[in-house]
PDB file of C-alpha atoms in Angstrom:
ATOM      1  CA  ALA A   1     148.386 165.004 251.468  1.00  0.00           C
ATOM      2  CA  ALA A   2     146.700 163.677 248.672  1.00  0.00           C
ATOM      3  CA  GLY A   3     144.767 160.786 248.929  1.00  0.00           C
ATOM      4  CA  THR A   4     144.660 161.217 252.929  1.00  0.00           C
ATOM      5  CA  GLY A   5     141.396 162.016 253.521  1.00  0.00           C
ATOM      6  CA  LYS A   6     141.203 166.351 253.710  1.00  0.00           C
ATOM      7  CA  THR A   7     137.395 166.156 251.678  1.00  0.00           C
ATOM      8  CA  ARG A   8     136.081 164.212 253.205  1.00  0.00           C
ATOM      9  CA  VAL A   9     137.193 165.611 257.035  1.00  0.00           C
ATOM     10  CA  ILE A  10     135.274 168.812 255.368  1.00  0.00           C
ATOM     11  CA  THR A  11     132.398 167.140 254.758  1.00  0.00           C
ATOM     12  CA  SER A  12     131.972 164.871 257.157  1.00  0.00           C
ATOM     13  CA  ILE A  13     132.359 167.822 259.460  1.00  0.00           C
ATOM     14  CA  VAL A  14     128.790 169.404 258.104  1.00  0.00           C
ATOM     15  CA  ALA A  15     127.747 166.600 258.397  1.00  0.00           C
ATOM     16  CA  HIS A  16     128.498 166.110 262.265  1.00  0.00           C
ATOM     17  CA  LEU A  17     127.554 169.899 263.039  1.00  0.00           C
ATOM     18  CA  THR A  18     123.886 169.621 260.464  1.00  0.00           C
ATOM     19  CA  GLU A  19     123.235 166.855 262.682  1.00  0.00           C
ATOM     20  CA  THR A  20     124.179 168.100 266.202  1.00  0.00           C
ATOM     21  CA  GLY A  21     122.036 170.949 266.055  1.00  0.00           C
ATOM     22  CA  VAL A  22     123.833 173.814 263.651  1.00  0.00           C
ATOM     23  CA  GLU A  23     121.312 174.762 261.300  1.00  0.00           C
ATOM     24  CA  PRO A  24     122.605 174.532 257.763  1.00  0.00           C
ATOM     25  CA  ARG A  25     122.041 178.381 257.200  1.00  0.00           C
ATOM     26  CA  ASN A  26     125.181 178.837 259.363  1.00  0.00           C
ATOM     27  CA  VAL A  27     127.053 177.432 257.208  1.00  0.00           C
ATOM     28  CA  LEU A  28     129.726 178.466 255.561  1.00  0.00           C
ATOM     29  CA  LEU A  29     131.891 175.994 252.570  1.00  0.00           C
ATOM     30  CA  VAL A  30     135.251 177.330 250.753  1.00  0.00           C
ATOM     31  CA  THR A  31     136.645 175.657 248.289  1.00  0.00           C
ATOM     32  CA  PHE A  32     137.984 176.519 244.299  1.00  0.00           C
ATOM     33  CA  THR A  33     135.584 175.157 242.343  1.00  0.00           C
ATOM     34  CA  ARG A  34     131.409 175.187 241.588  1.00  0.00           C
ATOM     35  CA  ARG A  35     132.280 171.670 241.614  1.00  0.00           C
ATOM     36  CA  ALA A  36     134.224 170.727 244.393  1.00  0.00           C
ATOM     37  CA  ALA A  37     131.362 172.926 245.898  1.00  0.00           C
ATOM     38  CA  ARG A  38     128.428 171.279 244.910  1.00  0.00           C
ATOM     39  CA  GLU A  39     130.549 167.652 244.836  1.00  0.00           C
ATOM     40  CA  MET A  40     130.870 168.361 248.619  1.00  0.00           C
ATOM     41  CA  THR A  41     127.245 169.411 249.668  1.00  0.00           C
ATOM     42  CA  LEU A  42     125.933 166.584 247.314  1.00  0.00           C
ATOM     43  CA  ARG A  43     129.174 163.990 249.881  1.00  0.00           C
ATOM     44  CA  ALA A  44     127.896 166.345 253.064  1.00  0.00           C
ATOM     45  CA  GLN A  45     123.882 165.186 251.705  1.00  0.00           C
ATOM     46  CA  ALA A  46     124.624 161.239 251.901  1.00  0.00           C
ATOM     47  CA  ILE A  47     126.233 161.669 255.056  1.00  0.00           C
ATOM     48  CA  ALA A  48     123.660 163.133 256.915  1.00  0.00           C
ATOM     49  CA  GLY A  49     120.368 162.411 255.269  1.00  0.00           C
ATOM     50  CA  ARG A  50     119.426 165.791 255.021  1.00  0.00           C
ATOM     51  CA  ASP A  51     118.324 168.471 252.626  1.00  0.00           C
ATOM     52  CA  LEU A  52     121.498 170.829 252.282  1.00  0.00           C
ATOM     53  CA  SER A  53     120.870 172.953 249.405  1.00  0.00           C
ATOM     54  CA  GLU A  54     120.623 176.558 252.682  1.00  0.00           C
ATOM     55  CA  MET A  55     124.161 176.157 253.652  1.00  0.00           C
ATOM     56  CA  THR A  56     125.936 178.416 251.188  1.00  0.00           C
ATOM     57  CA  ALA A  57     129.447 176.281 249.136  1.00  0.00           C
ATOM     58  CA  GLY A  58     131.636 177.740 247.197  1.00  0.00           C
ATOM     59  CA  THR A  59     134.624 178.865 245.401  1.00  0.00           C
ATOM     60  CA  PHE A  60     135.266 182.299 247.754  1.00  0.00           C
ATOM     61  CA  HIS A  61     134.517 184.553 244.337  1.00  0.00           C
ATOM     62  CA  SER A  62     130.765 183.466 244.640  1.00  0.00           C
ATOM     63  CA  VAL A  63     130.765 183.719 248.121  1.00  0.00           C
ATOM     64  CA  CYS A  64     132.056 186.896 248.234  1.00  0.00           C
ATOM     65  CA  GLN A  65     129.885 188.269 245.465  1.00  0.00           C
ATOM     66  CA  ARG A  66     126.894 187.111 247.379  1.00  0.00           C
ATOM     67  CA  ILE A  67     128.413 189.598 250.660  1.00  0.00           C
ATOM     68  CA  LEU A  68     128.568 192.920 247.637  1.00  0.00           C
ATOM     69  CA  ARG A  69     124.836 192.462 246.300  1.00  0.00           C
ATOM     70  CA  ARG A  70     123.657 192.955 249.778  1.00  0.00           C
ATOM     71  CA  HIS A  71     126.531 195.219 250.877  1.00  0.00           C
ATOM     72  CA  GLY A  72     128.167 196.630 248.116  1.00  0.00           C
ATOM     73  CA  PRO A  73     127.315 200.631 248.523  1.00  0.00           C
ATOM     74  CA  LEU A  74     129.185 200.588 251.269  1.00  0.00           C
ATOM     75  CA  VAL A  75     132.488 200.061 250.227  1.00  0.00           C
ATOM     76  CA  GLY A  76     131.154 202.822 246.752  1.00  0.00           C
ATOM     77  CA  LEU A  77     129.130 199.429 243.983  1.00  0.00           C
ATOM     78  CA  PRO A  78     126.065 200.047 243.100  1.00  0.00           C
ATOM     79  CA  SER A  79     123.837 196.205 244.162  1.00  0.00           C
ATOM     80  CA  LYS A  80     123.336 195.623 240.236  1.00  0.00           C
ATOM     81  CA  PHE A  81     127.575 196.032 239.998  1.00  0.00           C
ATOM     82  CA  THR A  82     129.179 193.672 236.157  1.00  0.00           C
ATOM     83  CA  ILE A  83     131.539 191.226 236.450  1.00  0.00           C
ATOM     84  CA  LEU A  84     134.438 192.505 233.819  1.00  0.00           C
ATOM     85  CA  ASP A  85     135.869 188.861 231.991  1.00  0.00           C
ATOM     86  CA  GLY A  86     139.075 188.448 230.909  1.00  0.00           C
ATOM     87  CA  GLU A  87     138.209 190.155 227.647  1.00  0.00           C
ATOM     88  CA  ASP A  88     136.350 193.143 229.410  1.00  0.00           C
ATOM     89  CA  GLN A  89     139.172 193.473 231.638  1.00  0.00           C
ATOM     90  CA  ALA A  90     141.629 193.642 228.168  1.00  0.00           C
ATOM     91  CA  ASP A  91     138.859 196.091 226.577  1.00  0.00           C
ATOM     92  CA  LEU A  92     138.731 198.301 229.377  1.00  0.00           C
ATOM     93  CA  VAL A  93     142.617 198.327 229.888  1.00  0.00           C
ATOM     94  CA  ARG A  94     143.269 199.274 227.058  1.00  0.00           C
ATOM     95  CA  ILE A  95     141.040 202.446 226.748  1.00  0.00           C
ATOM     96  CA  ALA A  96     141.848 203.600 229.964  1.00  0.00           C
ATOM     97  CA  ARG A  97     145.854 203.758 228.625  1.00  0.00           C
ATOM     98  CA  ASP A  98     144.648 205.381 225.610  1.00  0.00           C
ATOM     99  CA  GLU A  99     143.725 207.947 227.550  1.00  0.00           C
ATOM    100  CA  ALA A 100     146.126 208.451 230.610  1.00  0.00           C
ATOM    101  CA  LEU A 101     148.846 208.296 227.334  1.00  0.00           C
ATOM    102  CA  ALA A 102     146.884 210.849 224.990  1.00  0.00           C
ATOM    103  CA  ASP A 103     149.399 213.142 224.655  1.00  0.00           C
ATOM    104  CA  ARG A 104     152.687 209.913 224.102  1.00  0.00           C
ATOM    105  CA  LYS A 105     153.705 208.363 221.263  1.00  0.00           C
ATOM    106  CA  ASP A 106     155.502 205.732 222.713  1.00  0.00           C
ATOM    107  CA  ARG A 107     152.831 203.501 223.837  1.00  0.00           C
ATOM    108  CA  ALA A 108     153.653 201.061 221.619  1.00  0.00           C
ATOM    109  CA  SER A 109     157.090 200.217 224.695  1.00  0.00           C
ATOM    110  CA  LEU A 110     154.199 198.894 226.960  1.00  0.00           C
ATOM    111  CA  PRO A 111     153.088 195.412 227.071  1.00  0.00           C
ATOM    112  CA  ARG A 112     149.276 194.129 225.950  1.00  0.00           C
ATOM    113  CA  PRO A 113     146.367 195.519 227.801  1.00  0.00           C
ATOM    114  CA  GLU A 114     145.838 191.417 228.495  1.00  0.00           C
ATOM    115  CA  TRP A 115     148.652 191.462 230.410  1.00  0.00           C
ATOM    116  CA  ILE A 116     148.432 194.633 232.619  1.00  0.00           C
ATOM    117  CA  ALA A 117     145.147 193.374 233.985  1.00  0.00           C
ATOM    118  CA  GLN A 118     146.947 190.140 234.882  1.00  0.00           C
ATOM    119  CA  THR A 119     149.905 191.929 236.779  1.00  0.00           C
ATOM    120  CA  LEU A 120     147.350 194.864 239.637  1.00  0.00           C
ATOM    121  CA  SER A 121     144.427 191.312 239.017  1.00  0.00           C
ATOM    122  CA  LEU A 122     148.663 189.357 240.396  1.00  0.00           C
ATOM    123  CA  ALA A 123     149.327 192.054 242.934  1.00  0.00           C
ATOM    124  CA  ASP A 124     146.257 192.775 243.937  1.00  0.00           C
ATOM    125  CA  GLU A 125     145.249 189.043 245.038  1.00  0.00           C
ATOM    126  CA  SER A 126     149.181 188.823 246.735  1.00  0.00           C
ATOM    127  CA  GLY A 127     148.584 191.635 248.774  1.00  0.00           C
ATOM    128  CA  ARG A 128     151.614 194.007 247.129  1.00  0.00           C
ATOM    129  CA  PRO A 129     152.506 196.871 245.935  1.00  0.00           C
ATOM    130  CA  LEU A 130     151.773 196.526 242.033  1.00  0.00           C
ATOM    131  CA  PRO A 131     155.317 198.265 241.241  1.00  0.00           C
ATOM    132  CA  ALA A 132     157.375 195.948 243.125  1.00  0.00           C
ATOM    133  CA  VAL A 133     154.895 192.785 241.482  1.00  0.00           C
ATOM    134  CA  ILE A 134     155.262 194.460 237.656  1.00  0.00           C
ATOM    135  CA  VAL A 135     158.830 193.973 238.039  1.00  0.00           C
ATOM    136  CA  GLU A 136     158.795 191.401 239.408  1.00  0.00           C
ATOM    137  CA  GLN A 137     157.041 189.689 236.207  1.00  0.00           C
ATOM    138  CA  ASN A 138     158.862 191.628 234.039  1.00  0.00           C
ATOM    139  CA  PRO A 139     162.224 193.333 234.887  1.00  0.00           C
ATOM    140  CA  ARG A 140     162.321 195.164 231.525  1.00  0.00           C
ATOM    141  CA  LEU A 141     159.496 197.697 232.454  1.00  0.00           C
ATOM    142  CA  ALA A 142     161.612 198.545 235.565  1.00  0.00           C
ATOM    143  CA  ASP A 143     161.750 202.122 233.341  1.00  0.00           C
ATOM    144  CA  ARG A 144     157.912 202.359 232.555  1.00  0.00           C
ATOM    145  CA  VAL A 145     156.480 201.373 235.862  1.00  0.00           C
ATOM    146  CA  ASP A 146     155.134 204.667 235.884  1.00  0.00           C
ATOM    147  CA  ASP A 147     152.752 205.092 232.959  1.00  0.00           C
ATOM    148  CA  LEU A 148     151.856 201.254 234.049  1.00  0.00           C
ATOM    149  CA  VAL A 149     151.519 202.929 237.902  1.00  0.00           C
ATOM    150  CA  THR A 150     148.988 205.892 235.982  1.00  0.00           C
ATOM    151  CA  ILE A 151     147.244 203.367 233.579  1.00  0.00           C
ATOM    152  CA  CYS A 152     145.688 200.530 236.403  1.00  0.00           C
ATOM    153  CA  GLU A 153     144.409 204.047 238.366  1.00  0.00           C
ATOM    154  CA  ALA A 154     142.532 204.834 234.863  1.00  0.00           C
ATOM    155  CA  TYR A 155     141.266 201.275 235.014  1.00  0.00           C
ATOM    156  CA  THR A 156     140.192 201.530 237.741  1.00  0.00           C
ATOM    157  CA  ARG A 157     138.706 204.941 237.941  1.00  0.00           C
ATOM    158  CA  ALA A 158     136.899 203.511 234.750  1.00  0.00           C
ATOM    159  CA  LYS A 159     135.262 200.008 236.104  1.00  0.00           C
ATOM    160  CA  ARG A 160     133.967 202.942 239.716  1.00  0.00           C
ATOM    161  CA  GLU A 161     132.389 204.941 236.930  1.00  0.00           C
ATOM    162  CA  ALA A 162     131.042 201.856 234.980  1.00  0.00           C
ATOM    163  CA  GLY A 163     129.873 200.282 237.806  1.00  0.00           C
ATOM    164  CA  ALA A 164     132.220 197.296 236.899  1.00  0.00           C
ATOM    165  CA  VAL A 165     135.014 195.069 238.771  1.00  0.00           C
ATOM    166  CA  ASP A 166     137.323 191.368 238.015  1.00  0.00           C
ATOM    167  CA  TYR A 167     137.368 189.028 239.871  1.00  0.00           C
ATOM    168  CA  ALA A 168     140.010 190.047 242.168  1.00  0.00           C
ATOM    169  CA  ASP A 169     137.770 193.295 243.282  1.00  0.00           C
ATOM    170  CA  LEU A 170     135.294 190.929 244.760  1.00  0.00           C
ATOM    171  CA  LEU A 171     137.943 189.971 246.972  1.00  0.00           C
ATOM    172  CA  THR A 172     140.049 192.651 248.057  1.00  0.00           C
ATOM    173  CA  LEU A 173     136.131 194.844 248.147  1.00  0.00           C
ATOM    174  CA  THR A 174     134.460 192.088 250.859  1.00  0.00           C
ATOM    175  CA  VAL A 175     138.203 192.484 252.988  1.00  0.00           C
ATOM    176  CA  ARG A 176     138.039 195.930 252.853  1.00  0.00           C
ATOM    177  CA  LEU A 177     134.024 195.745 254.009  1.00  0.00           C
ATOM    178  CA  LEU A 178     134.800 194.029 256.449  1.00  0.00           C
ATOM    179  CA  HIS A 179     137.631 196.142 258.218  1.00  0.00           C
ATOM    180  CA  GLU A 180     135.889 198.869 257.591  1.00  0.00           C
ATOM    181  CA  HIS A 181     132.214 198.055 258.955  1.00  0.00           C
ATOM    182  CA  PRO A 182     132.681 196.103 262.061  1.00  0.00           C
ATOM    183  CA  ASP A 183     128.757 196.204 262.060  1.00  0.00           C
ATOM    184  CA  VAL A 184     128.779 194.011 259.061  1.00  0.00           C
ATOM    185  CA  ARG A 185     131.265 191.370 259.747  1.00  0.00           C
ATOM    186  CA  ALA A 186     129.423 190.515 262.916  1.00  0.00           C
ATOM    187  CA  ARG A 187     126.184 190.187 260.989  1.00  0.00           C
ATOM    188  CA  LEU A 188     128.184 187.496 258.316  1.00  0.00           C
ATOM    189  CA  ALA A 189     129.831 185.879 261.675  1.00  0.00           C
ATOM    190  CA  ALA A 190     126.598 185.226 263.509  1.00  0.00           C
ATOM    191  CA  ASP A 191     125.723 184.125 259.881  1.00  0.00           C
ATOM    192  CA  PHE A 192     127.974 181.320 259.118  1.00  0.00           C
ATOM    193  CA  ARG A 193     129.074 180.108 262.980  1.00  0.00           C
ATOM    194  CA  TRP A 194     130.967 177.673 260.856  1.00  0.00           C
ATOM    195  CA  VAL A 195     133.731 178.601 258.250  1.00  0.00           C
ATOM    196  CA  LEU A 196     135.339 175.605 256.191  1.00  0.00           C
ATOM    197  CA  VAL A 197     138.194 176.267 254.257  1.00  0.00           C
ATOM    198  CA  ASP A 198     138.676 173.230 251.686  1.00  0.00           C
ATOM    199  CA  GLU A 199     142.096 172.982 250.271  1.00  0.00           C
ATOM    200  CA  LEU A 200     143.833 176.039 252.310  1.00  0.00           C
ATOM    201  CA  HIS A 201     147.020 175.550 250.326  1.00  0.00           C
ATOM    202  CA  ASP A 202     145.329 177.857 247.940  1.00  0.00           C
ATOM    203  CA  VAL A 203     144.410 180.917 249.432  1.00  0.00           C
ATOM    204  CA  ASN A 204     145.822 183.910 248.905  1.00  0.00           C
ATOM    205  CA  ALA A 205     145.937 186.991 250.665  1.00  0.00           C
ATOM    206  CA  PRO A 206     142.246 188.854 250.129  1.00  0.00           C
ATOM    207  CA  GLN A 207     140.753 185.286 250.691  1.00  0.00           C
ATOM    208  CA  ALA A 208     142.900 184.916 254.334  1.00  0.00           C
ATOM    209  CA  ALA A 209     142.096 188.024 255.447  1.00  0.00           C
ATOM    210  CA  ILE A 210     138.238 187.078 254.625  1.00  0.00           C
ATOM    211  CA  VAL A 211     138.846 184.230 257.043  1.00  0.00           C
ATOM    212  CA  GLU A 212     140.699 185.652 259.592  1.00  0.00           C
ATOM    213  CA  ALA A 213     138.037 188.628 259.796  1.00  0.00           C
ATOM    214  CA  LEU A 214     135.424 185.952 260.176  1.00  0.00           C
ATOM    215  CA  GLY A 215     137.233 184.011 262.720  1.00  0.00           C
ATOM    216  CA  GLU A 216     137.883 187.635 264.785  1.00  0.00           C
ATOM    217  CA  ALA A 217     134.298 188.111 264.555  1.00  0.00           C
ATOM    218  CA  GLY A 218     133.391 184.846 266.313  1.00  0.00           C
ATOM    219  CA  SER A 219     132.769 182.195 263.424  1.00  0.00           C
ATOM    220  CA  ARG A 220     134.794 179.040 264.044  1.00  0.00           C
ATOM    221  CA  VAL A 221     137.002 178.036 261.439  1.00  0.00           C
ATOM    222  CA  ILE A 222     138.242 174.790 260.422  1.00  0.00           C
ATOM    223  CA  ALA A 223     140.386 173.939 257.478  1.00  0.00           C
ATOM    224  CA  VAL A 224     142.588 171.253 255.328  1.00  0.00           C
ATOM    225  CA  ALA A 225     145.641 171.491 253.087  1.00  0.00           C
ATOM    226  CA  ASP A 226     149.099 170.185 251.882  1.00  0.00           C
ATOM    227  CA  PRO A 227     151.652 172.492 251.197  1.00  0.00           C
ATOM    228  CA  ASP A 228     152.553 170.211 248.776  1.00  0.00           C
ATOM    229  CA  GLN A 229     150.102 169.662 246.591  1.00  0.00           C
ATOM    230  CA  SER A 230     149.574 174.834 245.707  1.00  0.00           C
ATOM    231  CA  ILE A 231     149.609 175.093 242.582  1.00  0.00           C
ATOM    232  CA  TYR A 232     148.240 178.890 241.803  1.00  0.00           C
ATOM    233  CA  ALA A 233     151.309 180.794 243.412  1.00  0.00           C
ATOM    234  CA  TRP A 234     151.204 182.670 239.416  1.00  0.00           C
ATOM    235  CA  ARG A 235     147.872 183.852 241.458  1.00  0.00           C
ATOM    236  CA  GLY A 236     149.096 184.655 244.798  1.00  0.00           C
ATOM    237  CA  ALA A 237     147.821 182.028 246.608  1.00  0.00           C
ATOM    238  CA  ASN A 238     150.997 181.510 249.305  1.00  0.00           C
ATOM    239  CA  PHE A 239     151.294 177.903 251.295  1.00  0.00           C
ATOM    240  CA  GLN A 240     152.925 180.021 254.465  1.00  0.00           C
ATOM    241  CA  ASN A 241     149.120 180.447 255.152  1.00  0.00           C
ATOM    242  CA  ILE A 242     149.166 177.310 256.462  1.00  0.00           C
ATOM    243  CA  LEU A 243     152.167 177.997 259.424  1.00  0.00           C
ATOM    244  CA  LYS A 244     149.955 181.573 259.646  1.00  0.00           C
ATOM    245  CA  PHE A 245     146.398 179.193 260.552  1.00  0.00           C
ATOM    246  CA  PRO A 246     147.089 179.246 264.607  1.00  0.00           C
ATOM    247  CA  ASP A 247     147.555 182.391 264.669  1.00  0.00           C
TER     248      ASP A 247
END
């Protein structure tokens, strides 16, 4: 529950590990904001009384970015890929829409490019089919699902041609990398002997898959969570991951 010391559990474990022979570079700490990652690292340093700058600590997205910078070519990404922000996504969706439906005159009845980009990201981050997510988010679009899927496919092609990814891609491409390349998965698990997950209740499907893949490859996984504090369902988080964690 709130205020019961979940963060202290994680920081104390980090300190204990490094005090008992685990090298900081072999610890991966993932949480949901950069600020939280910094604060937890500083707390652990204060407890352990040693420098932990070699520990990898950050958000899932920042950790995935680091992994893909190194191994991205294995999943079709250049090592110097660009990360799209919300405005970039909307611009690229608009271009993809205009190209995909160039011979159509009823584009005005489609939702804004921002909505299309957000809905595609939600489908990717929740691990659900795009058509189902479109209808769930706006049932009135049931008769435009095929057009929207076509636009999203064109958007995905445009990203790849531009050597760009959005934030959902950072997660889903890392999952693909870990599943398709067991040697990379084993190497990362050897690098990250311990994986500590803060706020497991806010983990979405691809984030859970990343943790599971590392655990299967030999990383030791520790997580803290409180289902009553889950606040990121709107971006695919599923507190049911807590119930699945023992498996």
